Amino acid sequence: MTVAAIRGDFLHCLRDPGLGGEPSAVAALRDGLLLVRAGRIERLAPAVDLLPQLGAQVAVHDWRGHLIVPGFVDTHVHYPQVDVIASYGAQLLDWLERYTFPQEQRFADPAVAADAARFFLEQLLANGTTTASVFCTVHPASVDAFFAQAQRLGMLMVAGKCLMDRNAPDGLRDTPDTGDADSRALIERWHGQGRLRYAITPRFAASSSEDQLRRAGQLAREHPDVHVQSHVAENRDEVAWVAQLFAQRRSYLDVYDHYGLLRERAVYAHCIWLDDEDRRRLRDSGTAASFCPTSNLFIGSGLFDLRQALTAGVRVGLGTDVGGGTSYSMLRTLAEAYKVQQLLGTSLHPAYGLYLATLGGAAALHCDGRIGSFEAGKDADLAVLDPVATPLLARRTGLRDDPLDRFFALATLGDDRAVAATYVAGVARHRRDPPASGHR
Ligand code: GUN
Ligand code: FE
C-alpha cells in the first residue's frame, strides 16, 4: 500500500466557524506531518512526533515554510467557457448570446471538448482546486470528455450535461426526451465511478420548457444520491424574463421548487435577487447557494449578501463561475468575496473565508464526509501555499507569524503563483517548481 508523508504548516477548519470566525473551529499545526495511505489521510501530527516512527521507505514531501490547506472546492464553474473568460461589455443575457453560446456550440466536436477539459483541469490544479461542481454543454460527449480526464487524475468531480430545450441557438438545444435519455445514460456510465458524481443540470429556468423541468425533477426523485445544479436570480433582466415565462409561479426560485429541484445535493449559482421566502425554501430543502463574486462583479449582476443568507440558515459555497467569472483561483475569488461583503457592511472573517473555500464548499456539495479538512479517513486532497511566492507577499506575510493572517494575506494578494503544489488523493498532480521532496 502506498504511503507518503507531507511536511509543512497545516491549517484547516474542523467545522463551520461562522461569520464571526470562532477560533476553536480552526486548527493550525506548525511543522506537521500528514501521513497518507492509499490516497487517504491516516494521521496529522507534529513532525517531531511522527518522523521517528516512519519506515525508511516512506517518501517525505518536505514543504517546510509552506502553508498547507485542504484542496479548494469550486462550487460553480463551466469547463466549456475557458475561451469565454474576459469577454467585454455585456450583462448576462447579452453575454450568453454574444459570447457563451457560440463557444459552447463548438463542443459538438469531442476533440474540442477533450482539449478544453484537459486545459481546464490543469488550471484548477495550478490554482489548488481539487473538487468542482461543473457545467458541461448540452452535448453528452462533453460530459464523457470531462469525466474521462477527471478520472485519469483521480479527482472528486461533480458534473453534468446542460438540459436546455428552448431559448438557445441551433446546435445547443436538446428535447425533453433526448435530455432525459442522455442524462440517464450519463448517470449509469459515470455516477459513482471512483470519485466521479453526476449532477442533473437544467441550465436555468429560461432555457428549459416546463416539460423538461418536470422530467428533471422526476429524474432527481429517482436518483436521490445524484446532484442537481442550476442558476437562479443572477441578473435583474433575467429575473423579469423568468417571471414572464412562468407567470403562475411566486418567484424564480419557486419555479425550481415547483418541479422538485430544490433538495440536498442541489446547488444554485448566484441567488442574488431572492426574498425571505426564497431563502426559507433554500434552508428548509437543504439546497445550497453558490456565491460567485468575480462573476457577479464582472457581468454586473449584483452583490450577494452573505450575512443575510447565513442568518436565514442557507448553506453557502464559493464559486468561480468562469467564464462569467474572471479567475480559476479560489484565492482571487476569496479576495473579491471579501470586497463584496465589505460593500454590504460585513468584514468576511479569514476563518470563514477558509471555510467557504474548503469545508464549507464540501458541505454545500454534501461531500464533507470525504473532503474539506484533514480529518483522518478523508481523501488526501490538499493545496500547498507559498507565503513568500512574490516579494509583496513575502513582505506582508513576514509582518505577523499567524497562520490565519497568512492565509488572509495569501487570499488578498495571491493567485496561482502562490500555489506551490496540489495533491489529489495523496499524489502531487501539480508542482509549480521542481520537486522539493526526497526519500529519507
Ligand atoms: N445563466 C444561464 N447560463 C449561464 C452561464 O453560462 N453563466 C452564468 N453566469 N449564468 C448563466
Ligand atoms: Fe454559471
Short mmCIF file of C-alpha atoms and ligand atoms in Angstrom, two decimals:
data_model
loop_
_atom_site.label_atom_id
_atom_site.label_comp_id
_atom_site.label_asym_id
_atom_site.label_seq_id
_atom_site.Cartn_x
_atom_site.Cartn_y
_atom_site.Cartn_z
CA MET A 1 0.00 0.00 0.00
CA THR A 2 1.38 3.40 -0.98
CA VAL A 3 2.43 5.50 1.94
CA ALA A 4 3.62 9.09 1.77
CA ALA A 5 4.16 11.84 4.29
CA ILE A 6 3.72 15.54 3.63
CA ARG A 7 5.52 18.01 5.88
CA GLY A 8 4.72 21.70 6.44
CA ASP A 9 2.46 24.11 8.36
CA PHE A 10 -1.16 22.92 8.25
CA LEU A 11 -4.34 24.98 8.51
CA HIS A 12 -7.89 23.66 8.22
CA CYS A 13 -11.43 24.04 9.52
CA LEU A 14 -12.80 21.39 11.86
CA ARG A 15 -16.34 22.75 11.47
CA ASP A 16 -18.22 25.89 10.48
CA PRO A 17 -16.57 28.84 12.27
CA GLY A 18 -19.50 31.18 11.48
CA LEU A 19 -19.12 34.67 10.10
CA GLY A 20 -17.55 35.77 13.39
CA GLY A 21 -14.72 33.26 12.92
CA GLU A 22 -14.99 31.08 16.05
CA PRO A 23 -11.31 30.26 16.78
CA SER A 24 -11.94 26.72 18.06
CA ALA A 25 -13.37 25.75 14.65
CA VAL A 26 -9.95 26.22 13.01
CA ALA A 27 -6.89 24.07 13.62
CA ALA A 28 -3.32 25.14 12.84
CA LEU A 29 -0.31 22.87 13.19
CA ARG A 30 3.19 24.22 12.76
CA ASP A 31 5.68 21.77 11.27
CA GLY A 32 3.16 18.97 10.97
CA LEU A 33 3.35 15.70 9.12
CA LEU A 34 0.37 14.34 7.21
CA LEU A 35 0.55 10.60 6.75
CA VAL A 36 -1.21 9.35 3.63
CA ARG A 37 -2.04 5.71 2.97
CA ALA A 38 -3.69 4.60 -0.28
CA GLY A 39 -4.86 8.15 -1.00
CA ARG A 40 -6.45 8.69 2.40
CA ILE A 41 -5.34 10.70 5.40
CA GLU A 42 -4.13 8.38 8.10
CA ARG A 43 -2.94 10.93 10.60
CA LEU A 44 -1.85 14.54 11.05
CA ALA A 45 0.59 15.13 13.91
CA PRO A 46 3.68 17.17 14.81
CA ALA A 47 6.60 16.13 12.58
CA VAL A 48 8.86 15.65 15.60
CA ASP A 49 6.49 13.01 16.99
CA LEU A 50 5.75 11.19 13.74
CA LEU A 51 9.10 11.21 11.91
CA PRO A 52 10.86 8.74 14.23
CA GLN A 53 8.03 6.22 13.70
CA LEU A 54 8.18 6.27 9.89
CA GLY A 55 9.67 3.37 7.99
CA ALA A 56 12.68 4.20 5.82
CA GLN A 57 10.64 3.51 2.68
CA VAL A 58 8.21 6.37 3.33
CA ALA A 59 8.75 9.33 0.98
CA VAL A 60 8.62 12.62 2.88
CA HIS A 61 7.49 15.58 0.79
CA ASP A 62 9.18 18.44 2.52
CA TRP A 63 7.15 21.66 2.31
CA ARG A 64 8.52 23.33 5.40
CA GLY A 65 7.86 27.09 5.25
CA HIS A 66 4.67 26.49 3.28
CA LEU A 67 1.05 26.71 4.42
CA ILE A 68 -0.88 23.54 3.57
CA VAL A 69 -4.67 23.78 3.36
CA PRO A 70 -7.32 21.33 2.14
CA GLY A 71 -7.76 21.35 -1.65
CA PHE A 72 -10.13 24.13 -2.70
CA VAL A 73 -13.73 23.38 -3.66
CA ASP A 74 -15.19 25.45 -6.50
CA THR A 75 -18.96 25.02 -6.22
CA HIS A 76 -19.85 26.52 -9.61
CA VAL A 77 -17.88 26.64 -12.84
CA HIS A 78 -18.32 25.94 -16.58
CA TYR A 79 -15.47 23.99 -18.19
CA PRO A 80 -16.57 24.79 -21.79
CA GLN A 81 -16.19 28.51 -21.06
CA VAL A 82 -12.39 28.63 -20.91
CA ASP A 83 -12.43 30.80 -24.05
CA VAL A 84 -15.29 33.00 -22.83
CA ILE A 85 -13.26 34.45 -19.94
CA ALA A 86 -12.63 38.22 -20.18
CA SER A 87 -15.37 38.94 -22.73
CA TYR A 88 -16.02 42.66 -22.88
CA GLY A 89 -19.10 44.78 -22.44
CA ALA A 90 -22.17 42.65 -21.77
CA GLN A 91 -24.54 41.67 -18.99
CA LEU A 92 -25.96 38.20 -18.56
CA LEU A 93 -28.49 37.65 -21.37
CA ASP A 94 -26.47 39.54 -23.93
CA TRP A 95 -23.27 37.83 -22.71
CA LEU A 96 -24.86 34.41 -23.22
CA GLU A 97 -25.94 35.24 -26.79
CA ARG A 98 -22.81 37.05 -27.92
CA TYR A 99 -20.03 35.09 -26.30
CA THR A 100 -21.11 31.96 -24.48
CA PHE A 101 -23.48 30.11 -26.79
CA PRO A 102 -21.15 30.42 -29.82
CA GLN A 103 -18.30 28.90 -27.78
CA GLU A 104 -20.48 26.10 -26.43
CA GLN A 105 -21.63 25.23 -29.98
CA ARG A 106 -18.04 24.18 -30.70
CA PHE A 107 -18.39 21.34 -28.16
CA ALA A 108 -20.34 19.27 -30.62
CA ASP A 109 -16.80 18.21 -31.59
CA PRO A 110 -15.43 15.73 -28.99
CA ALA A 111 -11.86 16.81 -29.80
CA VAL A 112 -12.70 20.39 -28.77
CA ALA A 113 -14.24 19.05 -25.56
CA ALA A 114 -11.24 16.84 -24.74
CA ASP A 115 -8.80 19.71 -25.26
CA ALA A 116 -10.85 22.13 -23.15
CA ALA A 117 -11.33 19.55 -20.37
CA ARG A 118 -7.60 18.90 -20.17
CA PHE A 119 -6.73 22.60 -20.08
CA PHE A 120 -9.48 23.36 -17.55
CA LEU A 121 -8.37 20.64 -15.12
CA GLU A 122 -4.75 21.79 -15.41
CA GLN A 123 -5.90 25.29 -14.50
CA LEU A 124 -7.84 24.03 -11.50
CA LEU A 125 -4.83 22.08 -10.25
CA ALA A 126 -2.50 25.03 -10.82
CA ASN A 127 -4.81 27.01 -8.56
CA GLY A 128 -5.06 24.45 -5.77
CA THR A 129 -8.62 23.40 -6.63
CA THR A 130 -9.23 19.67 -6.28
CA THR A 131 -13.04 19.47 -6.46
CA ALA A 132 -15.58 21.42 -8.51
CA SER A 133 -19.22 21.34 -9.49
CA VAL A 134 -19.01 21.70 -13.24
CA PHE A 135 -21.39 22.52 -16.07
CA CYS A 136 -20.59 20.77 -19.34
CA THR A 137 -22.51 21.68 -22.53
CA VAL A 138 -25.76 20.26 -23.89
CA HIS A 139 -23.72 17.59 -25.72
CA PRO A 140 -23.44 14.31 -23.77
CA ALA A 141 -19.98 13.74 -25.27
CA SER A 142 -18.81 16.90 -23.47
CA VAL A 143 -19.53 15.08 -20.19
CA ASP A 144 -17.68 11.95 -21.35
CA ALA A 145 -14.65 14.09 -22.26
CA PHE A 146 -14.68 15.83 -18.90
CA PHE A 147 -15.18 12.78 -16.70
CA ALA A 148 -12.57 10.77 -18.62
CA GLN A 149 -9.90 13.37 -17.80
CA ALA A 150 -11.04 13.85 -14.20
CA GLN A 151 -10.93 10.09 -13.69
CA ARG A 152 -7.40 9.92 -15.05
CA LEU A 153 -6.38 12.50 -12.42
CA GLY A 154 -8.35 10.82 -9.63
CA MET A 155 -10.26 14.00 -8.79
CA LEU A 156 -13.55 14.20 -6.92
CA MET A 157 -15.68 15.98 -9.51
CA VAL A 158 -19.38 16.73 -9.84
CA ALA A 159 -20.57 17.43 -13.40
CA GLY A 160 -23.49 17.17 -15.75
CA LYS A 161 -24.88 17.78 -19.18
CA CYS A 162 -26.86 21.01 -19.59
CA LEU A 163 -30.58 20.47 -20.13
CA MET A 164 -31.72 23.25 -22.46
CA ASP A 165 -34.59 22.79 -24.90
CA ARG A 166 -35.57 26.38 -25.66
CA ASN A 167 -34.25 29.94 -25.97
CA ALA A 168 -30.90 28.73 -27.23
CA PRO A 169 -29.48 28.65 -30.77
CA ASP A 170 -29.31 25.72 -33.15
CA GLY A 171 -26.92 23.02 -32.11
CA LEU A 172 -27.39 23.89 -28.43
CA ARG A 173 -30.88 22.54 -27.81
CA ASP A 174 -31.96 19.11 -26.68
CA THR A 175 -35.57 17.98 -26.25
CA PRO A 176 -37.35 16.76 -23.11
CA ASP A 177 -36.90 13.21 -24.45
CA THR A 178 -33.25 13.35 -25.51
CA GLY A 179 -32.24 15.43 -22.47
CA ASP A 180 -33.81 12.85 -20.18
CA ALA A 181 -32.41 9.81 -22.02
CA ASP A 182 -28.91 11.31 -22.26
CA SER A 183 -28.89 12.26 -18.58
CA ARG A 184 -29.97 8.74 -17.58
CA ALA A 185 -27.25 7.18 -19.71
CA LEU A 186 -24.61 9.51 -18.25
CA ILE A 187 -25.70 8.70 -14.68
CA GLU A 188 -25.36 5.00 -15.49
CA ARG A 189 -21.95 5.47 -17.08
CA TRP A 190 -20.32 7.86 -14.63
CA HIS A 191 -22.08 8.43 -11.31
CA GLY A 192 -20.15 6.69 -8.55
CA GLN A 193 -17.31 5.60 -10.84
CA GLY A 194 -14.38 6.17 -8.50
CA ARG A 195 -14.72 9.73 -7.22
CA LEU A 196 -16.99 10.99 -10.02
CA ARG A 197 -20.51 12.23 -9.33
CA TYR A 198 -23.26 13.22 -11.70
CA ALA A 199 -25.34 16.42 -11.49
CA ILE A 200 -28.70 16.85 -13.19
CA THR A 201 -28.10 20.25 -14.80
CA PRO A 202 -31.04 22.28 -16.09
CA ARG A 203 -29.06 25.32 -17.30
CA PHE A 204 -31.58 27.86 -15.98
CA ALA A 205 -35.35 28.15 -15.97
CA ALA A 206 -35.39 30.34 -19.09
CA SER A 207 -33.77 27.67 -21.26
CA SER A 208 -35.95 24.72 -20.23
CA SER A 209 -39.60 24.08 -21.04
CA GLU A 210 -41.98 23.09 -18.26
CA ASP A 211 -41.93 19.56 -19.60
CA GLN A 212 -38.14 19.42 -19.37
CA LEU A 213 -38.11 20.79 -15.81
CA ARG A 214 -40.82 18.31 -14.77
CA ARG A 215 -38.77 15.42 -16.10
CA ALA A 216 -35.59 16.73 -14.48
CA GLY A 217 -37.45 16.73 -11.15
CA GLN A 218 -38.67 13.18 -11.79
CA LEU A 219 -35.14 12.06 -12.61
CA ALA A 220 -33.89 13.68 -9.39
CA ARG A 221 -36.54 11.82 -7.38
CA GLU A 222 -35.42 8.55 -8.91
CA HIS A 223 -31.77 9.31 -8.03
CA PRO A 224 -31.58 10.83 -4.54
CA ASP A 225 -27.80 10.36 -4.47
CA VAL A 226 -27.21 12.37 -7.65
CA HIS A 227 -26.57 16.12 -7.54
CA VAL A 228 -28.62 18.95 -9.05
CA GLN A 229 -27.18 22.25 -10.26
CA SER A 230 -28.54 25.34 -11.96
CA HIS A 231 -28.58 29.15 -11.89
CA VAL A 232 -31.10 31.37 -10.13
CA ALA A 233 -31.75 35.09 -9.63
CA GLU A 234 -28.45 36.29 -11.07
CA ASN A 235 -29.45 39.35 -13.04
CA ARG A 236 -32.49 41.67 -12.94
CA ASP A 237 -33.40 41.27 -16.63
CA GLU A 238 -33.12 37.51 -16.28
CA VAL A 239 -35.42 37.57 -13.22
CA ALA A 240 -38.00 39.65 -15.14
CA TRP A 241 -37.82 37.27 -18.11
CA VAL A 242 -38.35 34.19 -15.94
CA ALA A 243 -41.32 35.95 -14.28
CA GLN A 244 -42.88 36.30 -17.76
CA LEU A 245 -42.11 32.73 -18.80
CA PHE A 246 -43.52 31.27 -15.56
CA ALA A 247 -46.22 33.81 -14.69
CA GLN A 248 -48.02 31.35 -12.42
CA ARG A 249 -45.02 30.89 -10.07
CA ARG A 250 -44.46 33.03 -6.98
CA SER A 251 -40.77 33.66 -7.73
CA TYR A 252 -37.84 32.48 -9.86
CA LEU A 253 -36.75 30.06 -7.14
CA ASP A 254 -40.32 28.80 -6.87
CA VAL A 255 -40.08 27.52 -10.46
CA TYR A 256 -37.41 25.03 -9.38
CA ASP A 257 -39.28 24.26 -6.17
CA HIS A 258 -42.45 23.51 -8.13
CA TYR A 259 -40.63 20.91 -10.24
CA GLY A 260 -38.94 19.21 -7.28
CA LEU A 261 -35.48 20.59 -8.00
CA LEU A 262 -34.72 22.03 -4.54
CA ARG A 263 -33.17 19.50 -2.22
CA GLU A 264 -30.00 18.31 -0.56
CA ARG A 265 -27.16 17.94 -3.09
CA ALA A 266 -28.65 20.79 -5.14
CA VAL A 267 -26.52 23.90 -5.72
CA TYR A 268 -27.85 27.10 -7.27
CA ALA A 269 -25.42 29.69 -8.52
CA HIS A 270 -25.83 33.38 -7.63
CA CYS A 271 -29.05 33.61 -5.51
CA ILE A 272 -28.71 37.40 -5.56
CA TRP A 273 -32.27 38.59 -6.17
CA LEU A 274 -34.14 36.41 -3.67
CA ASP A 275 -36.62 37.32 -0.95
CA ASP A 276 -37.05 35.99 2.59
CA GLU A 277 -39.47 33.27 1.49
CA ASP A 278 -36.97 32.06 -1.13
CA ARG A 279 -34.22 31.87 1.49
CA ARG A 280 -36.51 29.91 3.81
CA ARG A 281 -37.17 27.44 0.99
CA LEU A 282 -33.44 27.08 0.34
CA ARG A 283 -32.86 26.38 4.00
CA ASP A 284 -35.79 24.02 4.51
CA SER A 285 -34.98 21.99 1.40
CA GLY A 286 -31.24 21.76 2.20
CA THR A 287 -30.38 23.47 -1.09
CA ALA A 288 -27.04 25.33 -1.28
CA ALA A 289 -26.26 28.71 -2.81
CA SER A 290 -23.02 29.26 -4.71
CA PHE A 291 -21.60 32.75 -4.23
CA CYS A 292 -19.65 33.77 -7.35
CA PRO A 293 -18.16 37.19 -6.64
CA THR A 294 -15.83 37.66 -9.63
CA SER A 295 -18.68 36.78 -11.99
CA ASN A 296 -21.22 38.93 -10.18
CA LEU A 297 -18.89 41.92 -10.40
CA PHE A 298 -17.61 41.27 -13.94
CA ILE A 299 -21.00 40.82 -15.59
CA GLY A 300 -22.54 43.41 -13.31
CA SER A 301 -25.13 41.11 -11.74
CA GLY A 302 -25.27 42.39 -8.16
CA LEU A 303 -23.96 41.86 -4.65
CA PHE A 304 -24.66 38.56 -2.83
CA ASP A 305 -25.42 39.28 0.83
CA LEU A 306 -23.63 36.51 2.70
CA ARG A 307 -24.82 37.59 6.17
CA GLN A 308 -28.43 37.60 5.02
CA ALA A 309 -28.08 34.09 3.55
CA LEU A 310 -26.31 32.67 6.61
CA THR A 311 -28.74 34.33 9.02
CA ALA A 312 -31.54 32.60 7.12
CA GLY A 313 -29.72 29.29 7.59
CA VAL A 314 -28.81 28.76 3.92
CA ARG A 315 -25.82 26.58 3.05
CA VAL A 316 -23.32 28.62 1.02
CA GLY A 317 -20.32 27.64 -1.08
CA LEU A 318 -17.98 29.74 -3.20
CA GLY A 319 -17.72 29.51 -6.99
CA THR A 320 -15.52 30.98 -9.69
CA ASP A 321 -18.20 30.74 -12.44
CA VAL A 322 -15.58 31.05 -15.18
CA GLY A 323 -16.33 32.23 -17.99
CA GLY A 324 -18.64 34.80 -16.28
CA GLY A 325 -16.04 34.80 -13.52
CA THR A 326 -12.57 36.13 -14.17
CA SER A 327 -10.25 33.69 -12.39
CA TYR A 328 -9.89 29.98 -11.64
CA SER A 329 -8.14 30.97 -8.42
CA MET A 330 -10.18 30.47 -5.26
CA LEU A 331 -7.72 32.86 -3.62
CA ARG A 332 -8.68 35.60 -6.10
CA THR A 333 -12.32 34.61 -5.61
CA LEU A 334 -11.98 34.99 -1.82
CA ALA A 335 -10.40 38.41 -2.30
CA GLU A 336 -13.42 39.56 -4.33
CA ALA A 337 -15.82 37.88 -1.88
CA TYR A 338 -14.24 39.93 0.88
CA LYS A 339 -14.70 43.18 -1.07
CA VAL A 340 -18.33 42.43 -1.95
CA GLN A 341 -19.11 41.80 1.72
CA GLN A 342 -17.28 44.98 2.71
CA LEU A 343 -19.64 46.92 0.41
CA LEU A 344 -22.53 45.28 2.29
CA GLY A 345 -21.08 46.20 5.69
CA THR A 346 -19.63 42.80 6.68
CA SER A 347 -15.94 42.01 7.06
CA LEU A 348 -15.62 38.39 5.94
CA HIS A 349 -13.51 36.76 8.66
CA PRO A 350 -10.40 34.89 7.41
CA ALA A 351 -11.61 31.73 9.16
CA TYR A 352 -14.93 31.90 7.37
CA GLY A 353 -13.12 32.61 4.11
CA LEU A 354 -11.05 29.45 4.60
CA TYR A 355 -14.23 27.54 5.42
CA LEU A 356 -16.03 28.80 2.29
CA ALA A 357 -13.16 27.73 0.05
CA THR A 358 -12.73 24.28 1.65
CA LEU A 359 -15.01 22.51 4.17
CA GLY A 360 -17.99 24.80 3.54
CA GLY A 361 -17.84 24.15 -0.20
CA ALA A 362 -17.55 20.44 0.51
CA ALA A 363 -20.63 20.68 2.78
CA ALA A 364 -22.54 22.58 0.09
CA LEU A 365 -21.89 19.60 -2.21
CA HIS A 366 -22.59 17.08 0.60
CA CYS A 367 -19.06 15.74 0.14
CA ASP A 368 -17.76 16.89 3.53
CA GLY A 369 -17.57 13.29 4.72
CA ARG A 370 -14.78 12.74 2.17
CA ILE A 371 -13.03 16.10 1.64
CA GLY A 372 -12.65 19.64 3.00
CA SER A 373 -10.42 19.05 6.03
CA PHE A 374 -7.50 16.93 7.27
CA GLU A 375 -9.65 14.67 9.41
CA ALA A 376 -8.32 11.09 9.45
CA GLY A 377 -10.04 8.89 6.87
CA LYS A 378 -10.71 11.69 4.39
CA ASP A 379 -9.14 11.77 0.95
CA ALA A 380 -5.72 13.45 0.90
CA ASP A 381 -6.59 16.43 -1.35
CA LEU A 382 -4.52 19.49 -0.48
CA ALA A 383 -3.02 22.73 -1.69
CA VAL A 384 0.50 23.78 -0.70
CA LEU A 385 0.62 27.58 -0.50
CA ASP A 386 3.82 29.61 -0.61
CA PRO A 387 3.65 32.62 1.73
CA VAL A 388 6.70 34.16 0.03
CA ALA A 389 5.69 33.49 -3.58
CA THR A 390 6.09 37.15 -4.56
CA PRO A 391 8.14 39.97 -3.00
CA LEU A 392 4.96 41.70 -1.87
CA LEU A 393 3.56 38.51 -0.29
CA ALA A 394 6.90 37.89 1.42
CA ARG A 395 6.90 41.38 2.86
CA ARG A 396 3.28 41.19 4.01
CA THR A 397 3.35 37.65 5.44
CA GLY A 398 6.62 38.47 7.23
CA LEU A 399 4.80 41.02 9.36
CA ARG A 400 2.91 38.55 11.55
CA ASP A 401 3.58 34.95 12.43
CA ASP A 402 -0.03 33.81 12.46
CA PRO A 403 -1.36 31.08 10.11
CA LEU A 404 -4.82 32.59 9.65
CA ASP A 405 -3.37 36.03 8.97
CA ARG A 406 -1.04 34.39 6.45
CA PHE A 407 -3.99 32.78 4.76
CA PHE A 408 -5.80 36.12 4.63
CA ALA A 409 -2.75 37.76 3.04
CA LEU A 410 -2.49 34.88 0.53
CA ALA A 411 -6.18 35.25 -0.32
CA THR A 412 -5.92 39.01 -0.71
CA LEU A 413 -2.68 39.09 -2.69
CA GLY A 414 -2.23 35.60 -4.09
CA ASP A 415 -3.15 33.66 -7.20
CA ASP A 416 -1.68 30.62 -8.98
CA ARG A 417 1.83 31.95 -8.26
CA ALA A 418 1.17 31.22 -4.58
CA VAL A 419 0.22 27.57 -5.18
CA ALA A 420 3.46 25.59 -4.91
CA ALA A 421 1.81 22.19 -5.32
CA THR A 422 -1.55 20.47 -5.43
CA TYR A 423 -2.12 16.90 -4.22
CA VAL A 424 -5.04 14.74 -5.27
CA ALA A 425 -5.58 11.63 -3.14
CA GLY A 426 -2.01 11.93 -1.90
CA VAL A 427 -0.47 12.29 -5.37
CA ALA A 428 1.21 15.54 -6.47
CA ARG A 429 -0.72 16.45 -9.63
CA HIS A 430 0.73 19.93 -9.90
CA ARG A 431 4.10 21.41 -8.92
CA ARG A 432 4.98 24.98 -9.70
CA ASP A 433 8.72 24.39 -9.32
CA PRO A 434 10.91 21.27 -9.48
CA PRO A 435 10.11 18.79 -6.68
CA ALA A 436 11.29 19.62 -3.18
CA SER A 437 10.55 16.10 -1.99
CA GLY A 438 13.02 13.39 -1.13
CA HIS A 439 13.47 9.97 0.41
CA ARG A 440 14.94 9.77 3.83
N1 GUN B 1 -27.27 31.56 -16.65
C1 GUN B 1 -27.53 30.66 -17.62
N2 GUN B 1 -26.41 30.21 -18.19
C2 GUN B 1 -25.39 30.83 -17.57
C3 GUN B 1 -23.97 30.76 -17.70
O1 GUN B 1 -23.41 30.05 -18.54
N3 GUN B 1 -23.25 31.56 -16.87
C4 GUN B 1 -23.84 32.35 -15.95
N4 GUN B 1 -23.07 33.09 -15.15
N5 GUN B 1 -25.16 32.45 -15.80
C5 GUN B 1 -25.93 31.69 -16.60
FE FE B 2 -22.60 29.92 -14.17
#
